[in-house]
Tab-separated table of C-alpha atoms and ligand atoms in Angstrom:
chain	number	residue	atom	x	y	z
A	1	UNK	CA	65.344	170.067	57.274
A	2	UNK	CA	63.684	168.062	60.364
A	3	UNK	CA	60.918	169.362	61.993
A	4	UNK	CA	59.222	167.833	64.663
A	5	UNK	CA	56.752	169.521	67.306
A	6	UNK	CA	59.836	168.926	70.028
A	7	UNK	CA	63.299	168.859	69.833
A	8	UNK	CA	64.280	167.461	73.373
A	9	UNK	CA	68.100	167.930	73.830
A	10	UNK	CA	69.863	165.108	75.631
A	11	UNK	CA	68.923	161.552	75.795
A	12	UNK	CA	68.798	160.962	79.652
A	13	UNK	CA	66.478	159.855	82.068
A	14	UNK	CA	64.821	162.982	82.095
A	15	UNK	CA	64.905	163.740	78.068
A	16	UNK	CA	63.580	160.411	77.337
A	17	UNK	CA	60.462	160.678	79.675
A	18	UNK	CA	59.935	164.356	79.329
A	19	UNK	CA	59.639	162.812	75.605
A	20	UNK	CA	57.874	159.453	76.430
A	21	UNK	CA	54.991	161.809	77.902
A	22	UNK	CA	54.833	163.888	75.275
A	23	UNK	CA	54.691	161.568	72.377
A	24	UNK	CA	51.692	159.739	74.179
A	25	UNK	CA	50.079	162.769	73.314
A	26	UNK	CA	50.212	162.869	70.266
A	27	UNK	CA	53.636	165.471	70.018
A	28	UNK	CA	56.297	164.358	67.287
A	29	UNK	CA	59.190	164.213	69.682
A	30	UNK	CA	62.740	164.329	67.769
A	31	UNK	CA	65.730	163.964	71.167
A	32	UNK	CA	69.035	165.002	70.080
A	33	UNK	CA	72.080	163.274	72.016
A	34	UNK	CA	75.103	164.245	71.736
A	35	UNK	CA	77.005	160.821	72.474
A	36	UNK	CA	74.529	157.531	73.074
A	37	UNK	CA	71.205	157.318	75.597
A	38	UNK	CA	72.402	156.740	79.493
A	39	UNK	CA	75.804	158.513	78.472
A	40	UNK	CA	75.781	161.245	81.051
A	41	UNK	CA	74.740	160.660	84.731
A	42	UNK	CA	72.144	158.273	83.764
A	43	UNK	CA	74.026	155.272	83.444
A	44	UNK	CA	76.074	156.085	86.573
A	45	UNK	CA	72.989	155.858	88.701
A	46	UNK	CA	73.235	153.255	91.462
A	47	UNK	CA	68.817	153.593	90.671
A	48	UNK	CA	67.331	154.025	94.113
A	49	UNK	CA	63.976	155.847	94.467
A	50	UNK	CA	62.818	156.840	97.506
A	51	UNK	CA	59.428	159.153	98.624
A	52	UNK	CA	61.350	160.242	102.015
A	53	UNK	CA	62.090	163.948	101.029
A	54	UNK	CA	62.106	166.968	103.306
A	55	UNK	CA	60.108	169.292	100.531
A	56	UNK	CA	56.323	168.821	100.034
A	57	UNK	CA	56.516	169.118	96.530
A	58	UNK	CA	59.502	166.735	95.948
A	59	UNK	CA	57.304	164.303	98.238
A	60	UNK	CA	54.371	164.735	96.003
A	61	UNK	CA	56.546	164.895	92.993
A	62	UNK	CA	57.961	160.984	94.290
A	63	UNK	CA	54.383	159.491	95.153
A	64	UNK	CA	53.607	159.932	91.492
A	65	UNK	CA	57.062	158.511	90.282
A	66	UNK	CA	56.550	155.643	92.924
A	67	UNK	CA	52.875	155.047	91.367
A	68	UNK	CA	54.705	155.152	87.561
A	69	UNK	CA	57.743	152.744	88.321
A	70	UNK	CA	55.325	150.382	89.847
A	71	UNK	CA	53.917	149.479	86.513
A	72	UNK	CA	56.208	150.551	83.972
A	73	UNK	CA	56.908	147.751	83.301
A	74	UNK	CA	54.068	146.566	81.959
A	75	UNK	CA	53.234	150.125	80.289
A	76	UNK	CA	56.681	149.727	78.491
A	77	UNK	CA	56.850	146.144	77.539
A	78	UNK	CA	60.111	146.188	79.331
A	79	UNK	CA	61.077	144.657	82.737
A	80	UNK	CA	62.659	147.481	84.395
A	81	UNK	CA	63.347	145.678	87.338
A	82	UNK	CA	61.401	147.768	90.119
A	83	UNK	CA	61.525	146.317	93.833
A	84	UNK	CA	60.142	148.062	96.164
A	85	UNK	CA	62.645	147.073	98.974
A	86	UNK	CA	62.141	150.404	100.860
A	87	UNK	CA	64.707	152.819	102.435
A	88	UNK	CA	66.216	152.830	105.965
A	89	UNK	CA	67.681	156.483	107.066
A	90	UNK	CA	69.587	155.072	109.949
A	91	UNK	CA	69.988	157.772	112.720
A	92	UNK	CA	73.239	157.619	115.169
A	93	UNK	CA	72.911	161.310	116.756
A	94	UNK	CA	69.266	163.066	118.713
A	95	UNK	CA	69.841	165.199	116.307
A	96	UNK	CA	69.816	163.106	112.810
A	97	UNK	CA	66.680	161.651	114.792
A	98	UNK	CA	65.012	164.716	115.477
A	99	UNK	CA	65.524	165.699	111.925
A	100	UNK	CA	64.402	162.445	110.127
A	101	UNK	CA	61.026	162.524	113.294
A	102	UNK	CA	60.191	166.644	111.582
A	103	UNK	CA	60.394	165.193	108.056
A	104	UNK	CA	58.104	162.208	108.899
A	105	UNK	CA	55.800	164.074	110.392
A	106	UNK	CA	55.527	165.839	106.946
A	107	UNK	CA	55.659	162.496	104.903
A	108	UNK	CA	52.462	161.543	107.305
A	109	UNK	CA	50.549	164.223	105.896
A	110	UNK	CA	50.955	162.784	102.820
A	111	UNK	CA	49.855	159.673	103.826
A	112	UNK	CA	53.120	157.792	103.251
A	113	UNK	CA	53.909	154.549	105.338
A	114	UNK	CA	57.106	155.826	107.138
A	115	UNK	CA	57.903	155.507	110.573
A	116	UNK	CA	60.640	156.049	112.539
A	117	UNK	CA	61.839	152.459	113.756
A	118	UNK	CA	64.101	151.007	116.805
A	119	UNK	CA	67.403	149.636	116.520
A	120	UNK	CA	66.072	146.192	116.829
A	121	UNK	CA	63.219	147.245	114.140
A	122	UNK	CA	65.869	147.857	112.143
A	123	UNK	CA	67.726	144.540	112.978
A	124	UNK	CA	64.665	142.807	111.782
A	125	UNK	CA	64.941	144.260	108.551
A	126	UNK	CA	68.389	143.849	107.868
A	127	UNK	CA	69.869	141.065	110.080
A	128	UNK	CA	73.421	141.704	109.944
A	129	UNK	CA	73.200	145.205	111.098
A	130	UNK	CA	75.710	146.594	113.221
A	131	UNK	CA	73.775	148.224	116.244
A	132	UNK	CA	76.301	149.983	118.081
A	133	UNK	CA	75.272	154.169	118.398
A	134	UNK	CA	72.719	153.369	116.651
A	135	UNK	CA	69.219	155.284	117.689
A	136	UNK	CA	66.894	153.540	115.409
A	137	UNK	CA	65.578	154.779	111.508
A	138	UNK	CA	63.383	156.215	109.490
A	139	UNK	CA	61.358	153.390	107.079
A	140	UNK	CA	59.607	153.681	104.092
A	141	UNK	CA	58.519	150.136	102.927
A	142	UNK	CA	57.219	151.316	99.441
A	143	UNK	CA	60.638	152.846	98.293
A	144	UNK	CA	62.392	150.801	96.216
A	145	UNK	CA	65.244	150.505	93.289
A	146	UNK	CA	64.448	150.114	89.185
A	147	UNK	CA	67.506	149.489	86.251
A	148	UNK	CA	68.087	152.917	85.195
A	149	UNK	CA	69.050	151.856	81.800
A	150	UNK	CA	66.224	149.522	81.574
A	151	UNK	CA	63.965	152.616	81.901
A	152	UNK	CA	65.535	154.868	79.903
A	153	UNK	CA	65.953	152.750	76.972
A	154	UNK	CA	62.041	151.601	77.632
A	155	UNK	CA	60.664	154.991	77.445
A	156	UNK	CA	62.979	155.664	74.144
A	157	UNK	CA	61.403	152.257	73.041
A	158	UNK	CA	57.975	154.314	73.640
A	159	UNK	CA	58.785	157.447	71.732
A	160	UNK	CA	59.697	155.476	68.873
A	161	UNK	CA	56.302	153.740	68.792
A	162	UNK	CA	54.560	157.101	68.804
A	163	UNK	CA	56.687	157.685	66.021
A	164	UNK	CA	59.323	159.660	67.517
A	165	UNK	CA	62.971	159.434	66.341
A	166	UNK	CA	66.348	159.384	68.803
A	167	UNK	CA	69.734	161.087	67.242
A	168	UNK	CA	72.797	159.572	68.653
A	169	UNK	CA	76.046	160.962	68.760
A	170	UNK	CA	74.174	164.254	67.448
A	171	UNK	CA	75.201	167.340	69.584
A	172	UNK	CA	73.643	170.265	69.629
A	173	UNK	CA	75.973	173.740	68.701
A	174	UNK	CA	74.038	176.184	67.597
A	175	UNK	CA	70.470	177.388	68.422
A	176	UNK	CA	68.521	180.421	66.935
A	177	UNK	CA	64.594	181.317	66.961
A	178	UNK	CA	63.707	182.367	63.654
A	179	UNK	CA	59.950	183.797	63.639
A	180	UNK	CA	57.567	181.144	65.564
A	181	UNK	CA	60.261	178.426	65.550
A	182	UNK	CA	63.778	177.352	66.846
A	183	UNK	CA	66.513	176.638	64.248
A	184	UNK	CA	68.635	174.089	66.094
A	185	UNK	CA	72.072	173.112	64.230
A	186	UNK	CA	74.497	170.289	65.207
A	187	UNK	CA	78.032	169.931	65.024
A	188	UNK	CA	77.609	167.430	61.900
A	189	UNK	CA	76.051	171.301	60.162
A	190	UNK	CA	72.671	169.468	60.635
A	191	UNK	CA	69.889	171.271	60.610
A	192	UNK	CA	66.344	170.910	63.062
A	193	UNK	CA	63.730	173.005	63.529
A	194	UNK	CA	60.178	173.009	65.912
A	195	UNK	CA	58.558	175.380	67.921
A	196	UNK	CA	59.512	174.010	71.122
A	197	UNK	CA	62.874	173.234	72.118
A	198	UNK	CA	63.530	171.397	75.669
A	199	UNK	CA	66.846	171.379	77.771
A	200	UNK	CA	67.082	167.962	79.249
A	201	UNK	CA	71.076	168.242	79.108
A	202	UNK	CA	71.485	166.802	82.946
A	203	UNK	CA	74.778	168.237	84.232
A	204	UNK	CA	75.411	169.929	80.579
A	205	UNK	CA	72.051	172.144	81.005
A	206	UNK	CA	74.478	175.450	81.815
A	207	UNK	CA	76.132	174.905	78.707
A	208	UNK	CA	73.017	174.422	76.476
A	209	UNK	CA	71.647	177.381	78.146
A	210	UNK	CA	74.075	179.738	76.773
A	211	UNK	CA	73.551	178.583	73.236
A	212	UNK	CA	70.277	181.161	73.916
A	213	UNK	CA	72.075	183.281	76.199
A	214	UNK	CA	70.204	181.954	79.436
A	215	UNK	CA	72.182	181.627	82.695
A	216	UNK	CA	70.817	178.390	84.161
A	217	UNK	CA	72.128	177.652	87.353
A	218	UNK	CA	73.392	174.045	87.040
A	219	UNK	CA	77.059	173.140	87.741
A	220	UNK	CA	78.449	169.239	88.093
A	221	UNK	CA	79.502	167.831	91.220
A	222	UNK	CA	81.634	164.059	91.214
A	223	UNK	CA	80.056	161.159	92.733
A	224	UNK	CA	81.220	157.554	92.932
A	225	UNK	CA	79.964	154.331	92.957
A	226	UNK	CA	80.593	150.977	93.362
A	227	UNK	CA	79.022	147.529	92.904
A	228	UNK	CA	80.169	144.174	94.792
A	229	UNK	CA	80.379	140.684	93.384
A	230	UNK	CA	77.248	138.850	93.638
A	231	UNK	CA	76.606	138.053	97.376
A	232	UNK	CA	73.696	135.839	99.138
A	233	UNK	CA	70.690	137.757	99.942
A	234	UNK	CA	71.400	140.035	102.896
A	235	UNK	CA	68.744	142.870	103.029
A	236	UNK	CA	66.010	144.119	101.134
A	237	UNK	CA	66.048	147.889	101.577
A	238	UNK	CA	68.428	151.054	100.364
A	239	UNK	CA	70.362	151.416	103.299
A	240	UNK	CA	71.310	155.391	104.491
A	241	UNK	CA	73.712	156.558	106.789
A	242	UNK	CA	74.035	160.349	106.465
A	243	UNK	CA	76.729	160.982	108.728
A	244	UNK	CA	79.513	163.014	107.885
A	245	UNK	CA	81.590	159.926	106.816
A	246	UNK	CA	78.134	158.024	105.700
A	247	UNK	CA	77.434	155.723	103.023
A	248	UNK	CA	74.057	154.172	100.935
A	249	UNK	CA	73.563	151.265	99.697
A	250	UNK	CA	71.232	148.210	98.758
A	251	UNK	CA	71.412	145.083	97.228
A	252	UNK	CA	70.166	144.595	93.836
A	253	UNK	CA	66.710	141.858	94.307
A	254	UNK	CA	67.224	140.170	90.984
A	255	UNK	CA	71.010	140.102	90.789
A	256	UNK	CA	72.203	140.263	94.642
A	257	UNK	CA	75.200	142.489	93.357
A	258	UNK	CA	75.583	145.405	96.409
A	259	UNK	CA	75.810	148.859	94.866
A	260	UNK	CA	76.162	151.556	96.923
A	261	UNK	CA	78.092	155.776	96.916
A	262	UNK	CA	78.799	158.477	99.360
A	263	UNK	CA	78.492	162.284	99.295
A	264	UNK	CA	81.950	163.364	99.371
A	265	UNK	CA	82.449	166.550	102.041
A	266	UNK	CA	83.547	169.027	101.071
A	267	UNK	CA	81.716	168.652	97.321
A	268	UNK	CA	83.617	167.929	94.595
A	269	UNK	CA	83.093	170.411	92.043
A	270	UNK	CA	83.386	170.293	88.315
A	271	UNK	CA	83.123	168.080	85.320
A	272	UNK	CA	86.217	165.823	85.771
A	273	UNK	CA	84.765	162.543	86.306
A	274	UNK	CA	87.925	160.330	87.241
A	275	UNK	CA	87.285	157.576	89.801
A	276	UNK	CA	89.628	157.404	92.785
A	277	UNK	CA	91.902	155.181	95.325
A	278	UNK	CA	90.661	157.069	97.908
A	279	UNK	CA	86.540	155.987	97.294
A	280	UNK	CA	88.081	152.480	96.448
A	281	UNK	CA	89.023	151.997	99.920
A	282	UNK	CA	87.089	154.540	101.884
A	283	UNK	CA	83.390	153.159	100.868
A	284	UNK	CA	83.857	149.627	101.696
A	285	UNK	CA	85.165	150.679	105.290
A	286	UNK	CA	81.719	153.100	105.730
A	287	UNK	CA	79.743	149.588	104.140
A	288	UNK	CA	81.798	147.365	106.745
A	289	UNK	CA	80.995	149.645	109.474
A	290	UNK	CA	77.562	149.278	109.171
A	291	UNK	CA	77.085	145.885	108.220
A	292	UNK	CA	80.430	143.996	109.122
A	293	UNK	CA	79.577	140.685	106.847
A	294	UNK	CA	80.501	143.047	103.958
A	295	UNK	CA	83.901	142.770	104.834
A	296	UNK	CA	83.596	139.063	102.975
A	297	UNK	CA	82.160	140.213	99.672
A	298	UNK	CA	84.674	141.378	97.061
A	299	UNK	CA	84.224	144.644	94.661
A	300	UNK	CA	83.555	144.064	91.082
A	301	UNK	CA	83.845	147.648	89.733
A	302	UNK	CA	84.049	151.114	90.352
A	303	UNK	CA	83.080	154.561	88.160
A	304	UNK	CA	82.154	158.600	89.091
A	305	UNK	CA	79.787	160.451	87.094
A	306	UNK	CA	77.794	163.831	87.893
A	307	UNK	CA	74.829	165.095	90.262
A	308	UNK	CA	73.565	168.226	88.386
A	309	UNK	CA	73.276	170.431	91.275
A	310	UNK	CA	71.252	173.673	91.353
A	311	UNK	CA	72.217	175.786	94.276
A	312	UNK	CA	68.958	174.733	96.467
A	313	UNK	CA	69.131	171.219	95.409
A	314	UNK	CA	65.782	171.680	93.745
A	315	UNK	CA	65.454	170.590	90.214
A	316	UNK	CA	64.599	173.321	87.430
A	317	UNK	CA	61.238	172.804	85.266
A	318	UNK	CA	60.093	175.677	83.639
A	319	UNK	CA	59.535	177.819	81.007
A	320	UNK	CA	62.020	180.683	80.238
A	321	UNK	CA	61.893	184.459	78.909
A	322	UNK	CA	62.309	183.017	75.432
A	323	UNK	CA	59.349	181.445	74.563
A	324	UNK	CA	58.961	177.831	73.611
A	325	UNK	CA	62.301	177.084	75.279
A	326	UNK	CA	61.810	175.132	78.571
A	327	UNK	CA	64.223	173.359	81.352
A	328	UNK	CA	63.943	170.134	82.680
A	329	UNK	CA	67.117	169.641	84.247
A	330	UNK	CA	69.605	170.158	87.263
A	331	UNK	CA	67.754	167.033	89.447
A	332	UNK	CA	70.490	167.688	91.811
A	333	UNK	CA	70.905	164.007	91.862
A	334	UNK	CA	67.853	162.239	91.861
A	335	UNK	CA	67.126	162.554	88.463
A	336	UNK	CA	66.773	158.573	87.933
A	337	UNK	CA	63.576	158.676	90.478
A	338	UNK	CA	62.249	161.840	90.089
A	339	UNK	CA	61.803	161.356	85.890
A	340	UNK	CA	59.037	159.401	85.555
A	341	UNK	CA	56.635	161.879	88.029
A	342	UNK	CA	57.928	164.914	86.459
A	343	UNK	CA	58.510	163.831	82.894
A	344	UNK	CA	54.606	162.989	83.381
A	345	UNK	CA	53.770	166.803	84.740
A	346	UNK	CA	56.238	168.724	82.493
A	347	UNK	CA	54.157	167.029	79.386
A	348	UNK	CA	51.149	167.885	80.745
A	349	UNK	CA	52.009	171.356	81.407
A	350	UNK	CA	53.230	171.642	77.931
A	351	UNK	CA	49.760	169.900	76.632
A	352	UNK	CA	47.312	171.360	78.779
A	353	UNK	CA	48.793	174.633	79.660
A	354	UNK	CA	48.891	173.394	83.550
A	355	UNK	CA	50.371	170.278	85.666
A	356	UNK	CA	47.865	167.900	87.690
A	357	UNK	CA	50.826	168.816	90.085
A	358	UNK	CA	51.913	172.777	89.741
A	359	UNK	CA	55.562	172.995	89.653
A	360	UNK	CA	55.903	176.669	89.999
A	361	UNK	CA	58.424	175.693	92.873
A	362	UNK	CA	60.697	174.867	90.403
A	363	UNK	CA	60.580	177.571	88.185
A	364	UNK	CA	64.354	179.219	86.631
A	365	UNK	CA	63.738	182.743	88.060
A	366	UNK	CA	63.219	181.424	91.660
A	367	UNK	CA	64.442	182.125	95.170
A	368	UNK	CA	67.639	179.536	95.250
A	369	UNK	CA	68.119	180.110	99.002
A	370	UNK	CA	66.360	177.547	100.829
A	371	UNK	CA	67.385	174.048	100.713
A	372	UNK	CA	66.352	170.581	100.713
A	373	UNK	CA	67.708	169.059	104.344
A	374	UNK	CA	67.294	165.319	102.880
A	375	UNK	CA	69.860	165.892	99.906
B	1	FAD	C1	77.252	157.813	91.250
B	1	FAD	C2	75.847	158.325	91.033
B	1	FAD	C3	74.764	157.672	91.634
B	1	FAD	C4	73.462	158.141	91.450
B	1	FAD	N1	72.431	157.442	92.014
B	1	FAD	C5	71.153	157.879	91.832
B	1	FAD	C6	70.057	157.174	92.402
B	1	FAD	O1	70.226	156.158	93.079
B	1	FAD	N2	68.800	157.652	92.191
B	1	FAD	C7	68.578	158.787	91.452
B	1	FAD	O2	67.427	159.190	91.314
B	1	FAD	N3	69.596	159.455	90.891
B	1	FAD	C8	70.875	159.039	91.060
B	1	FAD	N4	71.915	159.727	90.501
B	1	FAD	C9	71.613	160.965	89.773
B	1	FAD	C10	71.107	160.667	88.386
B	1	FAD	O3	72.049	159.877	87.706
B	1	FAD	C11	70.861	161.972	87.629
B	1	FAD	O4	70.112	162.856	88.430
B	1	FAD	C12	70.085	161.696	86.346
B	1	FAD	O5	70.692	160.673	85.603
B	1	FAD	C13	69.989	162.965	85.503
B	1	FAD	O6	69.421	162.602	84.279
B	1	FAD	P1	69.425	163.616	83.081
B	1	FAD	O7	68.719	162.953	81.967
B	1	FAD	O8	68.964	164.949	83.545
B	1	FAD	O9	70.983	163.828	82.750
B	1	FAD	P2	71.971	162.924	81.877
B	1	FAD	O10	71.741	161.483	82.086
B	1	FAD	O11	73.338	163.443	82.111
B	1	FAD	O12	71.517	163.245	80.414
B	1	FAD	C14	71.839	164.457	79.768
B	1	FAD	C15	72.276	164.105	78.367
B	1	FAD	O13	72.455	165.315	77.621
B	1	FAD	C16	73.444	165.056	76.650
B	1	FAD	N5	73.924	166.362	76.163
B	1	FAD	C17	74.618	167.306	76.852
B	1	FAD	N6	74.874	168.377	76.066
B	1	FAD	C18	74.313	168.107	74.865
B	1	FAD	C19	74.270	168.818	73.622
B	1	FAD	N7	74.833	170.027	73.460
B	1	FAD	N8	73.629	168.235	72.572
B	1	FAD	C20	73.053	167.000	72.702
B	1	FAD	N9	73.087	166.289	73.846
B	1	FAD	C21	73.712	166.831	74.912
B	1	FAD	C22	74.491	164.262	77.426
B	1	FAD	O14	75.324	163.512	76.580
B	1	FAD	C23	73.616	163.381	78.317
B	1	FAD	O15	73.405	162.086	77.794
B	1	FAD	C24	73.223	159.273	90.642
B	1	FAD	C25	74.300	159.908	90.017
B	1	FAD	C26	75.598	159.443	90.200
B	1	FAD	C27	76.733	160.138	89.511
């Protein structure tokens, strides 16, 4: 039998920092994964990271991440190719302006460097914008874009120096507490066992959930993406147009590949994860709108994958009525940037009973009603 002090279940984003943190101090991390690392919604992460939210803790959640991704790098011997190119929320209606001018004026009390720009502002920072309705946008010049697989796989990198061990293609099936300690089987008849166990199973967290008969709120809704051929260097920052028929996008720094999604309306519910003609076509119309020079640049590939939404949009990190198992999970789609901050503050909860940052916000047994107006 293996016993760590943590089994971490799932080997995304999220598990592997919620277990980088941990094994820095000290904890014998063991992450069971059920196919390979970057599997689930990680590796369909376009990889922006952005600070502009609407929810005070998300914002101070992101400052930390921001701090982290600026020198991971170095911390994980890995480049993980962070550029902080910023974010433009472009705003085409008084009220998309009002909104983004409210949420600023909470950003500013956090001391972030956002402003809300003019067109031409905006023209300056990407030149081949198209101007037309346009009211001006909200800018964040310290928001940026990393490799999401670069990341994961460094922090991974990092539990295995502490020791730690990563078990591909090693789902979890069965999970009981017996006395202090979870028994945790796999479908190989595998046996694990530790006294904490940690659902980092992204948009799979509802499942793993009721292998301890716990109703977690997380269900998965399709997103696509799509990434261009390598074009010359156009603009620096993530580029967001939240209309109904909106897009985002950036262009890579190192690379110059354009990569970019939308938020289909209405949602697209469920775990079938099938790209489509219909995005093919659609998103490079909403990118040609914007900035009509796209029209020259050809697309290299397309894929969906799944935001793990919780029904406020919120993430869930907490501790549950069984004791010693915890969520981290359901980032609602901005799991990618949110991991390092909270993968940080989850391990310090666990090690020091409380977070430098406390995330009671996100707690299971919470309120779900009120929702985060920068999804
Ligand atoms: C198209 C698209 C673009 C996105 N762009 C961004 C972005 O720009 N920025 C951003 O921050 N976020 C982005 N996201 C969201 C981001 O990808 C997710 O929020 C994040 O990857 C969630 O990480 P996770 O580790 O929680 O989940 P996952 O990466 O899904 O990891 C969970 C893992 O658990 C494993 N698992 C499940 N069940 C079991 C089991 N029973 N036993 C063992 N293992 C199990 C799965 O195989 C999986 O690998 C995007 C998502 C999509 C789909």
């Amino acid at each position: 039998m293996k016993s760590p002090d943590v089994i971490i279940i799932g080997g995304g984003v999220v598990g592997a920092s919620v277990g980088y943190y941990l094994a820095k101090e000290k904890r014998k991390v063991y992450i069971l994964e059920k196919e390979y690392p970057t599997a689930g919604s990680t590796g369909k992460a376009i990889g922006g990271v952005r600070q502009q939210f609407s929810h005070n803790l998300t914002i101070r959640i992101m400052i930390e991440s921001v701090k982290i991704f600026s020198q991971l790098s170095e911390e994980l011997e890995m480049d993980i190719e962070w550029y902080p190119g910023g974010y433009l929320f472009l705003a085409h209606s008084e009220e998309m302006k009002n909104n983004y001018l409210k949420a600023i004026a909470i950003q500013k009390s956090f001391n972030l460097p956002v402003s809300f720009i003019s067109p031409e502002e905006c023209q300056k920072i990407v030149p081949s914008l198209n101007l037309e309705n346009l009211l001006g946008g909200a800018f964040c010049p310290t928001d940026g874009h990393a490799n999401p697989f670069k990341v994961t796989y460094g922090y991974l990198e990092g539990i295995k120096r502490e020791k730690g061990k990563l078990f591909s293609y090693t789902e979890v099936v069965k999970i009981k507490k017996e006395g202090r300690d979870f028994s945790v089987w796999t479908e190989k008849g595998e046996k694990f066992s530790a006294p904490i166990v940690i659902n980092c199973a992204g948009p799979w967290a509802g499942e793993v959930g009721k292998l301890v008969n716990l109703e977690i709120p997380i269900y998965p809704e399709r997103h696509e993406g799509l990434v261009t051929e390598e074009a010359p260097s156009l603009f620096d920052p993530m580029i967001v147009d939240y209309r109904p028929d909106g897009c985002y996008f950036f262009q890579f720094h190192s690379t110059r590949h354009i990569i970019g999604c939308y938020t289909p309306i209405p949602p697209v519910l469920g775990p079938d994860n099938s790209s489509t003609f219909q995005f093919l076509t659609e998103m490079p119309r909403r990118m040609q709108r914007l900035i009509p020079k796209l029209g020259e640049i050809r697309i290299l590939r397309q894929w969906a994958g799944s935001y793990e939404m919780t029904p406020d949009g919120n993430p869930i990190v907490s501790e549950t009525e069984i004791e010693g198992f915890y969520v981290v999970a359901g980032m609602s789609g901005h799991g990618f940037m949110l991991a390092p901050g909270i993968g940080k503050l989850f391990a310090e909860m666990i090690t020091k009973g409380k977070s430098s940052i406390p995330l009671d916000e996100f707690r299971l047994n919470r309120d779900f009603g009120k929702k985060e107006v920068m999804r």
